[in-house]
Amino acid sequence: KILQAKEKFLELKAQHEREVQDRNSKLKSGEDRIRNKERELSQQIEQIKKKEKEFPFIVVIPQSEKRTWQAKSEDGERALAILAEVEKAYKCDPKRTYLTGLSMGGMGTLSIASANPGKWAAIVPVCGRMIPPADTEKAAEKLKGTPAWFFHGDKDTAVKVDGSREMVAAIKKAGGEPK
């Protein structure tokens, strides 16, 4: 029995070590992805800077820290604060402020735009939906006067296209004219 217990202990210990190694590997790969994204974003910003005279606009690209873009979340509030600082520091036309986002950012586009109706010249949610879905009609009522152009592939498995379709239908029902 002692030998069996020792074998079981060694087996559990080896399993634990594999799990720790796997977790550390995933953590490292996640950190690598973040570094790669930061490097990629930095390179894109440098390309824009080289052509700033050709691009008479400012792009604000906040990155999510808490994995949510809901209007009342830390990320959502931080994004709006960054935008406010940019608007204060640069000559910005508030009638030409557009909001867009992809996937989680598409969901945030709808949340932030419906929490701040009238602020946006237009919104472009890409692969987004309203969170929670029960808020779709309430958000649509607030967004009906904001030009909106939705993009969403029907083969998207991460965010089902139904969410975008439901939002478009709700905005139309409220009297808006989304594309």
Coordinates of N, CA and C in Angstrom, one line a residue:
K1 N 0.8 -1.2 0.0 CA 0.0 0.0 0.0 C 0.9 1.3 0.0
I2 N 2.0 1.2 0.7 CA 2.9 2.3 0.7 C 3.4 2.6 -0.7
L3 N 3.8 1.5 -1.3 CA 4.3 1.6 -2.7 C 3.3 2.2 -3.6
Q4 N 2.0 1.8 -3.5 CA 0.9 2.3 -4.3 C 0.7 3.8 -4.0
A5 N 0.7 4.1 -2.8 CA 0.6 5.6 -2.4 C 1.7 6.4 -2.9
K6 N 2.9 5.9 -2.9 CA 4.1 6.6 -3.4 C 3.9 6.8 -4.9
E7 N 3.5 5.7 -5.6 CA 3.3 5.8 -7.1 C 2.2 6.8 -7.4
K8 N 1.1 6.8 -6.7 CA 0.0 7.7 -6.9 C 0.5 9.2 -6.6
F9 N 1.3 9.4 -5.6 CA 1.9 10.7 -5.2 C 2.7 11.2 -6.4
L10 N 3.6 10.3 -6.9 CA 4.5 10.7 -8.0 C 3.7 11.0 -9.3
E11 N 2.7 10.2 -9.5 CA 1.8 10.4 -10.7 C 1.1 11.8 -10.5
L12 N 0.6 12.1 -9.4 CA -0.1 13.4 -9.2 C 0.9 14.5 -9.2
K13 N 2.1 14.3 -8.7 CA 3.1 15.4 -8.8 C 3.5 15.7 -10.2
A14 N 3.7 14.6 -11.0 CA 4.0 14.8 -12.4 C 2.9 15.5 -13.2
Q15 N 1.7 15.1 -12.9 CA 0.5 15.8 -13.5 C 0.5 17.2 -13.1
H16 N 0.7 17.5 -11.8 CA 0.7 18.9 -11.4 C 1.8 19.7 -12.1
E17 N 3.0 19.1 -12.2 CA 4.1 19.8 -12.9 C 3.8 20.1 -14.4
R18 N 3.1 19.1 -15.0 CA 2.7 19.3 -16.4 C 1.7 20.4 -16.5
E19 N 0.8 20.5 -15.6 CA -0.2 21.5 -15.6 C 0.4 22.9 -15.4
V20 N 1.3 23.0 -14.5 CA 2.0 24.3 -14.2 C 2.8 24.7 -15.4
Q21 N 3.5 23.7 -16.0 CA 4.3 24.0 -17.3 C 3.4 24.5 -18.4
D22 N 2.2 23.8 -18.5 CA 1.3 24.2 -19.6 C 0.7 25.6 -19.3
R23 N 0.4 25.9 -18.0 CA -0.1 27.3 -17.7 C 1.0 28.3 -17.9
N24 N 2.2 28.0 -17.6 CA 3.3 29.0 -17.8 C 3.5 29.2 -19.3
S25 N 3.4 28.1 -20.1 CA 3.5 28.2 -21.5 C 2.4 29.1 -22.1
K26 N 1.2 28.9 -21.7 CA 0.1 29.7 -22.1 C 0.3 31.1 -21.7
L27 N 0.7 31.4 -20.5 CA 1.0 32.7 -20.1 C 2.0 33.4 -20.9
K28 N 3.1 32.7 -21.2 CA 4.2 33.2 -22.0 C 3.7 33.5 -23.4
S29 N 2.9 32.6 -24.0 CA 2.4 32.8 -25.3 C 1.4 34.0 -25.3
G30 N 0.7 34.2 -24.2 CA -0.2 35.4 -24.1 C 0.6 36.7 -24.1
E31 N 1.7 36.6 -23.3 CA 2.6 37.8 -23.2 C 3.2 38.1 -24.5
D32 N 3.6 37.0 -25.2 CA 4.2 37.2 -26.6 C 3.2 37.8 -27.5
R33 N 1.9 37.4 -27.5 CA 0.9 37.9 -28.3 C 0.7 39.4 -28.0
I34 N 0.7 39.8 -26.7 CA 0.6 41.2 -26.4 C 1.7 42.0 -26.9
R35 N 3.0 41.5 -26.7 CA 4.1 42.2 -27.3 C 4.1 42.3 -28.8
N36 N 3.6 41.3 -29.5 CA 3.5 41.3 -30.9 C 2.5 42.3 -31.3
K37 N 1.3 42.4 -30.6 CA 0.3 43.4 -30.9 C 0.8 44.8 -30.7
E38 N 1.5 45.0 -29.6 CA 2.1 46.3 -29.3 C 3.1 46.7 -30.4
R39 N 3.9 45.8 -30.8 CA 4.9 46.1 -31.9 C 4.2 46.4 -33.2
E40 N 3.2 45.6 -33.5 CA 2.4 45.8 -34.7 C 1.7 47.1 -34.7
L41 N 1.1 47.5 -33.6 CA 0.4 48.8 -33.5 C 1.4 49.9 -33.6
S42 N 2.5 49.8 -32.9 CA 3.5 50.8 -33.0 C 4.0 51.0 -34.4
Q43 N 4.2 49.9 -35.2 CA 4.6 50.0 -36.6 C 3.5 50.7 -37.4
Q44 N 2.2 50.4 -37.1 CA 1.2 51.0 -37.9 C 1.1 52.5 -37.6
I45 N 1.3 52.9 -36.3 CA 1.3 54.3 -35.9 C 2.4 55.0 -36.6
E46 N 3.6 54.4 -36.7 CA 4.7 55.0 -37.4 C 4.4 55.3 -38.9
Q47 N 3.7 54.3 -39.5 CA 3.4 54.5 -40.9 C 2.4 55.6 -41.1
I48 N 1.5 55.8 -40.2 CA 0.5 56.9 -40.2 C 1.3 58.2 -40.0
K49 N 2.2 58.3 -39.1 CA 3.0 59.5 -38.8 C 3.7 59.9 -40.0
K50 N 4.3 59.0 -40.8 CA 5.0 59.3 -42.0 C 4.2 60.0 -43.0
K51 N 2.9 59.8 -43.0 CA 2.0 60.3 -44.0 C 0.9 61.3 -43.3
E52 N 1.3 61.9 -42.2 CA 0.3 62.7 -41.5 C -0.3 63.9 -42.3
K53 N 0.5 64.4 -43.2 CA -0.1 65.5 -44.0 C -1.1 65.0 -45.0
E54 N -1.0 63.7 -45.3 CA -2.0 63.1 -46.2 C -3.3 62.6 -45.5
F55 N -3.2 62.5 -44.2 CA -4.3 62.0 -43.3 C -4.7 63.2 -42.4
P56 N -5.7 63.9 -42.8 CA -6.1 65.1 -42.0 C -7.1 64.7 -40.9
F57 N -6.8 63.7 -40.2 CA -7.6 63.2 -39.1 C -6.8 62.6 -38.0
I58 N -7.4 62.4 -36.8 CA -6.8 61.8 -35.7 C -7.5 60.5 -35.4
V59 N -6.7 59.5 -35.1 CA -7.3 58.2 -34.8 C -6.9 57.9 -33.3
V60 N -7.9 57.5 -32.5 CA -7.6 57.2 -31.1 C -7.9 55.7 -31.0
I61 N -6.9 54.9 -30.6 CA -7.0 53.4 -30.6 C -6.7 52.9 -29.2
P62 N -7.6 53.0 -28.2 CA -7.3 52.5 -26.9 C -7.4 51.0 -26.9
Q63 N -6.6 50.3 -26.1 CA -6.5 48.9 -26.0 C -7.2 48.5 -24.7
S64 N -8.0 47.4 -24.8 CA -8.7 46.9 -23.6 C -7.8 46.3 -22.6
E65 N -7.9 46.7 -21.4 CA -7.1 46.2 -20.3 C -7.9 45.1 -19.5
K66 N -9.2 45.3 -19.4 CA -10.1 44.4 -18.6 C -11.0 43.5 -19.4
R67 N -10.7 43.4 -20.8 CA -11.5 42.6 -21.7 C -13.0 42.9 -21.7
T68 N -13.3 44.2 -21.7 CA -14.7 44.6 -21.9 C -14.7 46.1 -22.5
W69 N -15.6 46.4 -23.3 CA -15.8 47.7 -23.8 C -17.2 48.3 -23.4
Q70 N -17.8 47.7 -22.4 CA -19.1 48.3 -22.0 C -18.9 49.7 -21.5
A71 N -19.9 50.5 -21.8 CA -19.8 52.0 -21.5 C -19.4 52.3 -20.1
K72 N -20.0 51.6 -19.2 CA -19.7 51.8 -17.7 C -18.5 51.1 -17.2
S73 N -17.8 50.3 -18.0 CA -16.6 49.6 -17.5 C -15.4 50.5 -17.4
E74 N -14.4 50.0 -16.8 CA -13.2 50.8 -16.7 C -12.6 51.1 -18.0
D75 N -12.6 50.1 -18.9 CA -12.1 50.3 -20.3 C -12.9 51.3 -21.1
G76 N -14.2 51.2 -21.0 CA -15.1 52.1 -21.7 C -14.9 53.6 -21.2
E77 N -14.9 53.7 -19.9 CA -14.7 55.1 -19.3 C -13.3 55.6 -19.6
R78 N -12.3 54.8 -19.6 CA -10.9 55.2 -20.0 C -10.9 55.6 -21.4
A79 N -11.5 54.9 -22.3 CA -11.5 55.2 -23.7 C -12.1 56.6 -24.0
L80 N -13.2 56.8 -23.3 CA -13.9 58.2 -23.5 C -13.0 59.3 -22.9
A81 N -12.3 59.0 -21.8 CA -11.4 60.0 -21.2 C -10.3 60.3 -22.1
I82 N -9.7 59.3 -22.7 CA -8.6 59.5 -23.7 C -9.1 60.3 -24.9
L83 N -10.3 60.0 -25.4 CA -10.9 60.8 -26.5 C -11.1 62.2 -26.0
A84 N -11.6 62.5 -24.8 CA -11.8 63.8 -24.3 C -10.5 64.6 -24.2
E85 N -9.4 63.9 -23.8 CA -8.1 64.6 -23.8 C -7.6 64.9 -25.1
V86 N -7.8 64.0 -26.1 CA -7.4 64.3 -27.5 C -8.2 65.5 -28.0
E87 N -9.5 65.5 -27.8 CA -10.3 66.6 -28.3 C -9.9 67.9 -27.7
K88 N -9.4 67.9 -26.4 CA -9.0 69.1 -25.7 C -7.6 69.6 -26.3
A89 N -6.7 68.6 -26.6 CA -5.4 68.9 -27.0 C -5.2 69.3 -28.5
Y90 N -6.2 68.8 -29.3 CA -6.1 69.1 -30.7 C -7.3 69.7 -31.2
K91 N -7.2 70.3 -32.4 CA -8.4 70.9 -33.0 C -9.2 69.8 -33.6
C92 N -10.3 69.5 -33.0 CA -11.2 68.4 -33.4 C -12.6 69.0 -33.7
D93 N -13.2 68.5 -34.7 CA -14.6 68.8 -35.0 C -15.5 67.8 -34.4
P94 N -16.2 68.2 -33.4 CA -17.1 67.2 -32.7 C -18.2 66.6 -33.6
K95 N -18.5 67.3 -34.7 CA -19.5 66.8 -35.6 C -18.9 65.7 -36.6
R96 N -17.6 65.5 -36.4 CA -16.9 64.5 -37.3 C -16.2 63.5 -36.4
T97 N -16.8 63.1 -35.3 CA -16.2 62.0 -34.4 C -17.0 60.7 -34.7
Y98 N -16.2 59.7 -35.1 CA -16.8 58.4 -35.5 C -16.3 57.4 -34.5
L99 N -17.2 56.4 -34.3 CA -16.9 55.3 -33.4 C -17.0 54.0 -34.1
T100 N -15.9 53.1 -33.9 CA -16.0 51.8 -34.5 C -15.2 50.8 -33.6
G101 N -15.5 49.6 -33.8 CA -14.7 48.5 -33.1 C -15.1 47.2 -33.7
L102 N -14.2 46.3 -33.5 CA -14.3 44.9 -34.0 C -14.5 43.9 -32.9
S103 N -15.5 43.0 -33.1 CA -15.8 42.0 -32.2 C -16.2 42.5 -30.8
M104 N -15.3 42.3 -29.8 CA -15.6 42.9 -28.5 C -15.7 44.4 -28.6
G105 N -14.9 45.0 -29.5 CA -15.0 46.4 -29.8 C -16.3 46.8 -30.5
G106 N -16.8 45.9 -31.3 CA -18.1 46.1 -31.9 C -19.2 46.2 -30.9
M107 N -19.1 45.3 -29.9 CA -20.1 45.3 -28.8 C -19.9 46.6 -28.0
G108 N -18.7 47.0 -27.8 CA -18.4 48.3 -27.1 C -18.9 49.5 -27.9
T109 N -18.8 49.4 -29.2 CA -19.3 50.5 -30.0 C -20.8 50.8 -29.8
L110 N -21.5 49.7 -29.7 CA -23.0 49.8 -29.5 C -23.2 50.3 -28.0
S111 N -22.5 49.8 -27.1 CA -22.7 50.2 -25.7 C -22.3 51.6 -25.5
I112 N -21.2 52.0 -25.9 CA -20.7 53.4 -25.7 C -21.5 54.4 -26.5
A113 N -21.9 54.0 -27.7 CA -22.7 54.9 -28.5 C -24.1 55.1 -27.9
S114 N -24.7 54.0 -27.4 CA -26.0 54.2 -26.9 C -26.0 54.9 -25.5
A115 N -24.9 54.8 -24.8 CA -24.7 55.5 -23.6 C -24.4 57.0 -23.8
N116 N -24.0 57.4 -25.0 CA -23.6 58.7 -25.3 C -24.3 59.1 -26.7
P117 N -25.6 59.1 -26.8 CA -26.3 59.4 -28.0 C -26.1 60.8 -28.4
G118 N -25.9 61.1 -29.7 CA -25.7 62.4 -30.2 C -24.3 62.8 -30.2
K119 N -23.4 62.1 -29.7 CA -21.9 62.4 -29.7 C -21.3 62.0 -31.0
W120 N -21.8 61.0 -31.7 CA -21.1 60.4 -32.8 C -21.7 60.9 -34.2
A121 N -20.8 61.2 -35.1 CA -21.2 61.5 -36.5 C -21.8 60.2 -37.1
A122 N -21.2 59.1 -36.8 CA -21.7 57.8 -37.2 C -21.0 56.7 -36.4
I123 N -21.5 55.5 -36.4 CA -20.9 54.4 -35.8 C -20.8 53.3 -36.8
V124 N -19.7 52.5 -36.6 CA -19.5 51.3 -37.5 C -19.1 50.1 -36.6
P125 N -20.1 49.4 -36.1 CA -19.8 48.2 -35.3 C -19.5 47.1 -36.3
V126 N -18.4 46.4 -36.0 CA -18.0 45.3 -36.9 C -18.0 44.0 -36.0
C127 N -18.8 43.1 -36.4 CA -19.0 41.8 -35.6 C -19.4 42.1 -34.2
G128 N -20.4 42.9 -34.0 CA -20.8 43.3 -32.6 C -22.2 42.9 -32.4
R129 N -22.6 43.0 -31.1 CA -24.0 42.8 -30.7 C -24.2 43.5 -29.4
M130 N -25.4 43.7 -29.0 CA -25.7 44.4 -27.7 C -25.5 43.5 -26.6
I131 N -24.8 43.9 -25.5 CA -24.7 43.2 -24.3 C -25.3 44.0 -23.2
P132 N -26.2 43.4 -22.4 CA -26.9 42.2 -22.7 C -27.9 42.3 -23.8
P133 N -28.2 41.2 -24.5 CA -29.1 41.3 -25.6 C -30.5 41.9 -25.3
A134 N -30.9 41.8 -24.0 CA -32.2 42.4 -23.6 C -32.2 43.9 -23.7
D135 N -31.0 44.5 -23.8 CA -30.9 46.0 -24.0 C -31.0 46.4 -25.4
T136 N -31.2 45.5 -26.4 CA -31.1 45.8 -27.8 C -32.2 46.9 -28.1
E137 N -33.4 46.7 -27.7 CA -34.4 47.7 -28.1 C -34.2 49.1 -27.4
K138 N -33.8 49.1 -26.2 CA -33.5 50.3 -25.5 C -32.4 51.1 -26.2
A139 N -31.3 50.3 -26.5 CA -30.2 50.9 -27.2 C -30.6 51.4 -28.6
A140 N -31.4 50.7 -29.3 CA -31.8 51.0 -30.6 C -32.6 52.4 -30.6
E141 N -33.4 52.6 -29.6 CA -34.1 53.8 -29.5 C -33.2 55.0 -29.3
K142 N -32.1 54.8 -28.6 CA -31.1 55.9 -28.4 C -30.2 56.1 -29.7
L143 N -30.1 55.0 -30.5 CA -29.2 55.1 -31.7 C -29.9 55.4 -33.0
K144 N -31.3 55.5 -32.9 CA -32.0 55.6 -34.2 C -31.6 56.9 -35.0
G145 N -31.1 57.9 -34.3 CA -30.7 59.2 -35.0 C -29.3 59.2 -35.4
T146 N -28.5 58.1 -35.1 CA -27.1 58.1 -35.4 C -26.9 57.2 -36.6
P147 N -26.2 57.8 -37.7 CA -25.9 56.9 -38.8 C -25.1 55.7 -38.4
A148 N -25.5 54.5 -38.9 CA -24.8 53.3 -38.5 C -24.6 52.4 -39.6
W149 N -23.5 51.8 -39.8 CA -23.2 50.9 -40.8 C -22.6 49.6 -40.2
F150 N -23.3 48.5 -40.2 CA -22.9 47.3 -39.6 C -22.2 46.4 -40.6
F151 N -21.1 45.7 -40.1 CA -20.4 44.7 -40.9 C -20.3 43.5 -40.1
H152 N -20.7 42.3 -40.7 CA -20.6 41.1 -39.9 C -20.7 39.9 -40.9
G153 N -19.7 39.0 -40.9 CA -19.8 37.8 -41.8 C -20.7 36.8 -41.2
D154 N -21.5 36.2 -42.0 CA -22.5 35.2 -41.5 C -21.8 33.8 -41.1
K155 N -20.5 33.7 -41.4 CA -19.8 32.5 -41.0 C -19.0 32.7 -39.7
D156 N -19.2 33.9 -39.1 CA -18.5 34.2 -37.8 C -18.9 33.2 -36.7
T157 N -17.9 32.5 -36.2 CA -18.3 31.5 -35.1 C -18.0 32.1 -33.7
A158 N -17.2 33.2 -33.6 CA -16.9 33.8 -32.3 C -18.1 34.7 -31.9
V159 N -18.6 35.5 -32.7 CA -19.8 36.4 -32.4 C -20.8 36.1 -33.5
K160 N -21.9 35.5 -33.1 CA -22.9 35.1 -34.1 C -23.5 36.4 -34.8
V161 N -23.7 36.3 -36.1 CA -24.2 37.4 -36.9 C -25.6 37.8 -36.5
D162 N -26.3 36.9 -35.8 CA -27.7 37.2 -35.4 C -27.7 38.5 -34.5
G163 N -26.7 38.7 -33.7 CA -26.7 39.9 -32.8 C -26.6 41.2 -33.6
S164 N -25.9 41.2 -34.7 CA -25.8 42.4 -35.5 C -27.2 42.6 -36.3
R165 N -27.7 41.5 -36.8 CA -29.0 41.5 -37.5 C -30.1 42.0 -36.6
E166 N -30.1 41.5 -35.3 CA -31.1 42.0 -34.4 C -31.0 43.5 -34.0
M167 N -29.8 43.9 -33.9 CA -29.6 45.4 -33.7 C -30.0 46.2 -34.8
V168 N -29.7 45.8 -36.1 CA -30.1 46.5 -37.3 C -31.7 46.6 -37.3
A169 N -32.3 45.4 -37.1 CA -33.8 45.4 -37.1 C -34.4 46.3 -36.0
A170 N -33.8 46.3 -34.8 CA -34.3 47.1 -33.7 C -34.2 48.6 -34.0
I171 N -33.0 49.0 -34.6 CA -32.9 50.4 -35.0 C -33.9 50.8 -36.1
K172 N -34.1 49.9 -37.0 CA -35.1 50.2 -38.1 C -36.5 50.3 -37.4
K173 N -36.8 49.4 -36.6 CA -38.1 49.5 -35.9 C -38.3 50.7 -35.1
A174 N -37.2 51.3 -34.5 CA -37.2 52.5 -33.8 C -37.3 53.7 -34.7
G175 N -37.1 53.6 -36.0 CA -37.2 54.7 -36.9 C -35.9 55.1 -37.5
G176 N -34.8 54.4 -37.2 CA -33.5 54.7 -37.8 C -33.3 54.0 -39.1
E177 N -32.2 54.3 -39.7 CA -31.9 53.8 -41.1 C -30.5 53.2 -41.1
P178 N -30.2 52.2 -40.3 CA -28.8 51.6 -40.4 C -28.6 50.8 -41.7
K179 N -27.4 50.7 -42.0 CA -27.0 49.8 -43.2 C -26.4 48.5 -42.6

